[in-house]
PDB file of N, CA and C in Angstrom:
ATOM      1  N   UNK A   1      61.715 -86.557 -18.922  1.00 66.00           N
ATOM      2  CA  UNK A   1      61.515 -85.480 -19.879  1.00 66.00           C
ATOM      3  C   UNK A   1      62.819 -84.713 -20.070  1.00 66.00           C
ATOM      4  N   UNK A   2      62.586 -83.836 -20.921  1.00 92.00           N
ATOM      5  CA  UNK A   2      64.427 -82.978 -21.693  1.00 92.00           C
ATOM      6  C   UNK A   2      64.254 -81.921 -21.109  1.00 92.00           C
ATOM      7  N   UNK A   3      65.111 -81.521 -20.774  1.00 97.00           N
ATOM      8  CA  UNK A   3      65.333 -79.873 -20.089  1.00 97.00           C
ATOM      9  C   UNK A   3      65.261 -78.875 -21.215  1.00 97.00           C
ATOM     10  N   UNK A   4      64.181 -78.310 -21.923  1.00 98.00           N
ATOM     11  CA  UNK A   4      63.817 -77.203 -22.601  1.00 98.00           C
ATOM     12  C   UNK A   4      63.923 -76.017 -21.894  1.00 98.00           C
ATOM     13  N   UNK A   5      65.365 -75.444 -22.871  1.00 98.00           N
ATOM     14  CA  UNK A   5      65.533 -74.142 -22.543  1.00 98.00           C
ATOM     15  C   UNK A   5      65.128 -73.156 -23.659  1.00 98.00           C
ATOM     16  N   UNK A   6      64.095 -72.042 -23.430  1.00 98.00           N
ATOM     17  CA  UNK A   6      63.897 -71.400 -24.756  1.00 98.00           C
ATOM     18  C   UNK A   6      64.476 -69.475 -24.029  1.00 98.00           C
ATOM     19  N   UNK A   7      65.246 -69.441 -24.956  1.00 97.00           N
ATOM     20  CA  UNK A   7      65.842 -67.973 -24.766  1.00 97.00           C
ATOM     21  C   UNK A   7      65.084 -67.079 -25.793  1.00 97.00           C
ATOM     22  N   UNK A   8      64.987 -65.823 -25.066  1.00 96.00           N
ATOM     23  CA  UNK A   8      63.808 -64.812 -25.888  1.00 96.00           C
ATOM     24  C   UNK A   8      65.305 -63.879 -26.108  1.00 96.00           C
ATOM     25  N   UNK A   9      64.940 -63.261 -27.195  1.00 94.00           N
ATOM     26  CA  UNK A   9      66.414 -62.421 -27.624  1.00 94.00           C
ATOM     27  C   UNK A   9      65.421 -61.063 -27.864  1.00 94.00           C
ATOM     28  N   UNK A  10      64.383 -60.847 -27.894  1.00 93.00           N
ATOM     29  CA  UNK A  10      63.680 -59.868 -28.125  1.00 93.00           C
ATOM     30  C   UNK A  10      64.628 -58.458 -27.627  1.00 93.00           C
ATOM     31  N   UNK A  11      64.845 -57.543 -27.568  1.00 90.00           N
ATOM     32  CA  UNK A  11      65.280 -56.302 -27.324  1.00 90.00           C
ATOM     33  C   UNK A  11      64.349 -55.741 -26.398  1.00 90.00           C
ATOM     34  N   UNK A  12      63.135 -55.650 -26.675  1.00 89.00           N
ATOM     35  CA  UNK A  12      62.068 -54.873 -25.948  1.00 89.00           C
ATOM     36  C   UNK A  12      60.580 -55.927 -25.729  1.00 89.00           C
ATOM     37  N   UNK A  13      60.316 -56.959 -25.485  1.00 89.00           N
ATOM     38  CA  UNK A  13      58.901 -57.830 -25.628  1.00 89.00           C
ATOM     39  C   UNK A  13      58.199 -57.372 -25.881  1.00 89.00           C
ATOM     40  N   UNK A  14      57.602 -56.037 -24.560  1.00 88.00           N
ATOM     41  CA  UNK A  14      56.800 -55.506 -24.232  1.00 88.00           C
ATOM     42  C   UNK A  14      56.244 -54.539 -25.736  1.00 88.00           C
ATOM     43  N   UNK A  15      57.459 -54.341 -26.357  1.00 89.00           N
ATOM     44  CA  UNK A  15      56.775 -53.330 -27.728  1.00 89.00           C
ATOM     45  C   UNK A  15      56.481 -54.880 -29.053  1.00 89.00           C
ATOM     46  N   UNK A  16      56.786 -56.157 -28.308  1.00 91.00           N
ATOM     47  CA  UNK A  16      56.313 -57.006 -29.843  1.00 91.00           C
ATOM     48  C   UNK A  16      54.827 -57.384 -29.520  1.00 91.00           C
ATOM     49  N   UNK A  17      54.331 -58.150 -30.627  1.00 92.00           N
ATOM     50  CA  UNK A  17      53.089 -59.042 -30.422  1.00 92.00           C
ATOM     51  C   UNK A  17      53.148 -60.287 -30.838  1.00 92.00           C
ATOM     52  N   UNK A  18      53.752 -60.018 -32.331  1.00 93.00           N
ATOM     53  CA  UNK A  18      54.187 -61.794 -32.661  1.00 93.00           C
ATOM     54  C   UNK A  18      54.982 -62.666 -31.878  1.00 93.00           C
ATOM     55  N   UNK A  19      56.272 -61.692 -30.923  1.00 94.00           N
ATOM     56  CA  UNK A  19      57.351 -62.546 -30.421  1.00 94.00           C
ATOM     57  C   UNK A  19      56.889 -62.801 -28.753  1.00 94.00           C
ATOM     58  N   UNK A  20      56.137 -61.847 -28.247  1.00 94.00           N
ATOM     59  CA  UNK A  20      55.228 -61.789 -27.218  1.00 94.00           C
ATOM     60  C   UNK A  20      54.327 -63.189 -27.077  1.00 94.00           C
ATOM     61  N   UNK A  21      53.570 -62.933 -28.111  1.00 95.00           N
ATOM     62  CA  UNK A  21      52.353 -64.237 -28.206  1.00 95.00           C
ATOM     63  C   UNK A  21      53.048 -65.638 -28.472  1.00 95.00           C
ATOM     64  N   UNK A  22      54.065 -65.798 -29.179  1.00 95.00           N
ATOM     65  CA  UNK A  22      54.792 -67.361 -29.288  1.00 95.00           C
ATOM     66  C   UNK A  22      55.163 -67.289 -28.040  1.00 95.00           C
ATOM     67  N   UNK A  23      55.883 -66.711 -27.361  1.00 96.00           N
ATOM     68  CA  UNK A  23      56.226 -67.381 -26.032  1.00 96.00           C
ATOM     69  C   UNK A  23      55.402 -67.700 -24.948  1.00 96.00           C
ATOM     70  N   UNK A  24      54.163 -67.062 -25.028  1.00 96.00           N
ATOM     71  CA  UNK A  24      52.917 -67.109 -24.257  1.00 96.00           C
ATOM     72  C   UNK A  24      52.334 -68.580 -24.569  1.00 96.00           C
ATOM     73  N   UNK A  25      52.327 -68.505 -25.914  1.00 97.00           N
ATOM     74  CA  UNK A  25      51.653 -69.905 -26.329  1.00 97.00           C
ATOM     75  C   UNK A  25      52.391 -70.841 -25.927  1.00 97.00           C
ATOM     76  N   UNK A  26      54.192 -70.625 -25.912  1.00 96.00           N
ATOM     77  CA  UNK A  26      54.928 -71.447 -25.669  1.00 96.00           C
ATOM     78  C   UNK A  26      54.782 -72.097 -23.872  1.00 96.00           C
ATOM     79  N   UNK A  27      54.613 -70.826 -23.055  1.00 96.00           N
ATOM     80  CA  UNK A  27      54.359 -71.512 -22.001  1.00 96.00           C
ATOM     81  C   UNK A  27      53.747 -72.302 -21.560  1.00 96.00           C
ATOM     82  N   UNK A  28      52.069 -71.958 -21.907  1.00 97.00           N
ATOM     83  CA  UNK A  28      50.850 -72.496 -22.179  1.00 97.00           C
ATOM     84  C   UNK A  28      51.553 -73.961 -22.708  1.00 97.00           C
ATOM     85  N   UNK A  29      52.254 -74.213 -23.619  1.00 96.00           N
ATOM     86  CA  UNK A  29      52.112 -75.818 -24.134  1.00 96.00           C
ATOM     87  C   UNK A  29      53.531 -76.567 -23.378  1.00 96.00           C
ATOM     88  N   UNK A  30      54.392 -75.764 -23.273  1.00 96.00           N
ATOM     89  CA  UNK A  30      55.814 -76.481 -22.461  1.00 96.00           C
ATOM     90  C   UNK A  30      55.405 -75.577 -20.746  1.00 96.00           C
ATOM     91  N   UNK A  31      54.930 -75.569 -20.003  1.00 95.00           N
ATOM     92  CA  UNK A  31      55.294 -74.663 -18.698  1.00 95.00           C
ATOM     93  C   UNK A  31      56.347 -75.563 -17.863  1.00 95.00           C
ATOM     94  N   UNK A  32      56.540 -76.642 -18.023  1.00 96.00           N
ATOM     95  CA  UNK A  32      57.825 -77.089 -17.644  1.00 96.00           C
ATOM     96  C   UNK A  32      59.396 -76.883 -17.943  1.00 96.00           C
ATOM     97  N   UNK A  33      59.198 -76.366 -19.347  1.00 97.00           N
ATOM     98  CA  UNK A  33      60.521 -75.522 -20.039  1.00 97.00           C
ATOM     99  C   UNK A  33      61.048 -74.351 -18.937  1.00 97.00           C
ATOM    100  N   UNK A  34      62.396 -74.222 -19.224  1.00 98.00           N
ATOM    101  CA  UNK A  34      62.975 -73.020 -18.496  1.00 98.00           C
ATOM    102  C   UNK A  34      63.332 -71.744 -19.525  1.00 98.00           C
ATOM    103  N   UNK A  35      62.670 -70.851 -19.090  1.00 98.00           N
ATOM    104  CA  UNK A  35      62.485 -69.087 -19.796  1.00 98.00           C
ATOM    105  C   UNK A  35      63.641 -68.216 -20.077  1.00 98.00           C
ATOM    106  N   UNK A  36      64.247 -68.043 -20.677  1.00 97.00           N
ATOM    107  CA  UNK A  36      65.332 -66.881 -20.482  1.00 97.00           C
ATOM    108  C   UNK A  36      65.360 -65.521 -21.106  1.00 97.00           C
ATOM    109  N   UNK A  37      64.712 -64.598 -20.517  1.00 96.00           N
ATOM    110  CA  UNK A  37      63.930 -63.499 -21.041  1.00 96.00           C
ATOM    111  C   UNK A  37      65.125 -62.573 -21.231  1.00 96.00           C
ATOM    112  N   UNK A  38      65.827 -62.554 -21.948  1.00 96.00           N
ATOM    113  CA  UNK A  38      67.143 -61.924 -22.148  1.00 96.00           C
ATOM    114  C   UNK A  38      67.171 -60.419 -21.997  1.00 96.00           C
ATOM    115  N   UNK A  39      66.139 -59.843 -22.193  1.00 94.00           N
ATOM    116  CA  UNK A  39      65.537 -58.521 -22.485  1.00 94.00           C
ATOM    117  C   UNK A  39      65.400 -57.902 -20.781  1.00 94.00           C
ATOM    118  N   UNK A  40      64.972 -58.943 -19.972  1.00 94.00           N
ATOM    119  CA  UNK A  40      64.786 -58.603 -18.498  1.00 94.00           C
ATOM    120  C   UNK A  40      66.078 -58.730 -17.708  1.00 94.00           C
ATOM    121  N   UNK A  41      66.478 -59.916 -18.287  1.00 96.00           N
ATOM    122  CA  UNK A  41      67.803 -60.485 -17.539  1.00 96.00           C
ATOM    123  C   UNK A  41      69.253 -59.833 -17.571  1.00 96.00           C
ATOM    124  N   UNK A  42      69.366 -58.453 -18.918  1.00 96.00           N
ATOM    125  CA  UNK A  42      70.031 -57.806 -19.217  1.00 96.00           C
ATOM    126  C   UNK A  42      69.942 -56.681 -19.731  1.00 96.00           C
ATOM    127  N   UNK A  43      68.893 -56.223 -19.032  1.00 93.00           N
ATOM    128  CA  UNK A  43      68.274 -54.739 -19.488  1.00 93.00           C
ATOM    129  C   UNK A  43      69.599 -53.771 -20.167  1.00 93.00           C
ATOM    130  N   UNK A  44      70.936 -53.700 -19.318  1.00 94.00           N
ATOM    131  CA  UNK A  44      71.852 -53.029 -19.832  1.00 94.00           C
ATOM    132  C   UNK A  44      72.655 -53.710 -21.516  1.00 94.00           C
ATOM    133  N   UNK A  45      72.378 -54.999 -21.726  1.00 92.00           N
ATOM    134  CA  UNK A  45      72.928 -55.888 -22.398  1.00 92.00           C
ATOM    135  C   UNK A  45      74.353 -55.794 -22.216  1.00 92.00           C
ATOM    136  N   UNK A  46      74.468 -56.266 -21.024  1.00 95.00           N
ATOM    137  CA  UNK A  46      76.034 -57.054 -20.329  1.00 95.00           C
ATOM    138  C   UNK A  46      75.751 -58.253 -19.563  1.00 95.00           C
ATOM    139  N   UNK A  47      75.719 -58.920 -20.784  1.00 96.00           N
ATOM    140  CA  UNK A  47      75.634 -60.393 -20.357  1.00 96.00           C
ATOM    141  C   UNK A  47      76.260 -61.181 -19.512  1.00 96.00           C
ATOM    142  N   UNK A  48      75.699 -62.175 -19.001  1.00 97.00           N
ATOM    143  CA  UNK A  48      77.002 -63.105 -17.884  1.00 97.00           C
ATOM    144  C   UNK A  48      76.858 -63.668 -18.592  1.00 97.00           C
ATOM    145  N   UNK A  49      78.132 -63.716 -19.597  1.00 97.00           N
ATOM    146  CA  UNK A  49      78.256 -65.059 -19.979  1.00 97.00           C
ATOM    147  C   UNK A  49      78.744 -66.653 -19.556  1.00 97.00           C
ATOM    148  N   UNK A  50      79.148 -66.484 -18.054  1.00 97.00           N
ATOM    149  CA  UNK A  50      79.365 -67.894 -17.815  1.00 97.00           C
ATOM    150  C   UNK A  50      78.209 -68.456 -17.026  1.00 97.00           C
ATOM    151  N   UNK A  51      76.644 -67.438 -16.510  1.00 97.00           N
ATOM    152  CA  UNK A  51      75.728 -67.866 -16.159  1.00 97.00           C
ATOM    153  C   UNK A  51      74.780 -68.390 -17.610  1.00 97.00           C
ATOM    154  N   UNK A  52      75.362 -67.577 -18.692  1.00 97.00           N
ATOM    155  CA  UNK A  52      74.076 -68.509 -19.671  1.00 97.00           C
ATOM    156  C   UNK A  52      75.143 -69.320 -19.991  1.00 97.00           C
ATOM    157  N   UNK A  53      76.700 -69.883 -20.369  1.00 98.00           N
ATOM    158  CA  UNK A  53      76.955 -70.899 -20.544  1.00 98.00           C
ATOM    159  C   UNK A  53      76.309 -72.171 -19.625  1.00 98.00           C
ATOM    160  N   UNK A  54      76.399 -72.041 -18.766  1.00 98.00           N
ATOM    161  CA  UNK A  54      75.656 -73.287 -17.558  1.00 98.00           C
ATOM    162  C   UNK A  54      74.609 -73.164 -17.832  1.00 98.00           C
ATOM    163  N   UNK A  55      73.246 -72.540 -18.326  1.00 97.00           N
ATOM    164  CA  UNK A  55      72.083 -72.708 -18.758  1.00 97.00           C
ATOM    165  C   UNK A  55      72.290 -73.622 -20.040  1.00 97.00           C
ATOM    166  N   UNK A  56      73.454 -73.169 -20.618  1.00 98.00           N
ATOM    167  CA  UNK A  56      73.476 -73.936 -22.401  1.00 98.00           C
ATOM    168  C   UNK A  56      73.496 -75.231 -22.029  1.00 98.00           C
ATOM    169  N   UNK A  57      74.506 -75.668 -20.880  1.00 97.00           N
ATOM    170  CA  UNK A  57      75.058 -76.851 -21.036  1.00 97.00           C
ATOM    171  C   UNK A  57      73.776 -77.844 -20.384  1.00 97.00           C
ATOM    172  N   UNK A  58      73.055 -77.402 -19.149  1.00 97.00           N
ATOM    173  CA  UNK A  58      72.336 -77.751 -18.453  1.00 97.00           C
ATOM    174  C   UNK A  58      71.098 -78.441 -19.656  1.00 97.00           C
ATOM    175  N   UNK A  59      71.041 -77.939 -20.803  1.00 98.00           N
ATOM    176  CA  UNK A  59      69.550 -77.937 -21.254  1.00 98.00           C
ATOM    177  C   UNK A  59      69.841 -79.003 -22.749  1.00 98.00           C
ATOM    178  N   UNK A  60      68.642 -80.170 -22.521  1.00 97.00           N
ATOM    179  CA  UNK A  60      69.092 -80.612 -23.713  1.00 97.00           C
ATOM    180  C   UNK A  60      68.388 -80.594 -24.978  1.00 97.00           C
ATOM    181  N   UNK A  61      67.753 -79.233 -25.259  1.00 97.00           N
ATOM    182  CA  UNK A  61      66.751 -79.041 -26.512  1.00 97.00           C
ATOM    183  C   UNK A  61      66.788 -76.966 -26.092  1.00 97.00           C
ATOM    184  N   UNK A  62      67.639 -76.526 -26.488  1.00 98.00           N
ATOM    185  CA  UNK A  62      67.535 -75.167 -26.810  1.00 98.00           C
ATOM    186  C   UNK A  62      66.829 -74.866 -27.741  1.00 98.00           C
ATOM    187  N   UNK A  63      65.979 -73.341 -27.539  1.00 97.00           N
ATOM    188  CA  UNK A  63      65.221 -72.579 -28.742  1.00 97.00           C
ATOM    189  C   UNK A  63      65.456 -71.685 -28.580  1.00 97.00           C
ATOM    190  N   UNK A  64      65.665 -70.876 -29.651  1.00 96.00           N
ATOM    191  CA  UNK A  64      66.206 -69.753 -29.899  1.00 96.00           C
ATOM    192  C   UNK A  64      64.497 -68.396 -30.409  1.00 96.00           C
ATOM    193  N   UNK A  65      64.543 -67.873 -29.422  1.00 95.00           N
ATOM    194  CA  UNK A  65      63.176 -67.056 -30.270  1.00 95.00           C
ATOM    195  C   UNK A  65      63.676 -65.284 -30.242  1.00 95.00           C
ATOM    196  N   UNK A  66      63.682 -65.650 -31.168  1.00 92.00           N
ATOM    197  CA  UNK A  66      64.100 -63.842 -31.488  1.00 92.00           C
ATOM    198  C   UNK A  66      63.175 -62.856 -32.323  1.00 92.00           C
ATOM    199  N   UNK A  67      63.057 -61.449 -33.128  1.00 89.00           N
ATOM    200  CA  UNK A  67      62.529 -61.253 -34.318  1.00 89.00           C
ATOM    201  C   UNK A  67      63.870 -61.402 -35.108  1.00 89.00           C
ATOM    202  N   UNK A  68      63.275 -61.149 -36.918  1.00 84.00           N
ATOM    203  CA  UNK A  68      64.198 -60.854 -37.435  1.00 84.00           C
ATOM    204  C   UNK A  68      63.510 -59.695 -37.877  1.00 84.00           C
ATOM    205  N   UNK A  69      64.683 -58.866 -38.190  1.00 78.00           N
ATOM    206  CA  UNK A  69      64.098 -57.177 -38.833  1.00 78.00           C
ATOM    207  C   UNK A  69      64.649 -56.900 -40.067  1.00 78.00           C
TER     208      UNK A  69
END
């Protein structure tokens, strides 16, 4: 199987429902995929960027789930 990485770009989850519920569903149908809750993982938004480069490279089917506003 492919290493599915799906990154949540959400700002806040906890205040969405649409972007909340796709990833829920998403687990529910991939729970073997790996999560990257960007919102938790960088509450300050100061990213490591050479820890999500090695997630990028590691994964061979990225998704990108964000809103748009």
């Amino acid at each position: 199987m492919k290493n599915i990485l799906i990154i949540s770009g959400h700002p806040d989850l906890n205040d969405s429902f649409a972007n909340k519920t796709i990833l829920e569903e998403l687990n529910k149908l991939i729970p073997e995929a790996e999560f990257a809750y960007l919102d938790k993982l960088y509450p300050d938004f100061h990213i490591n960027k050479e820890v999500e480069q090695q997630r990028l490279l590691r994964a061979d089917v990225i998704v990108f789930q964000f809103p748009l506003f």
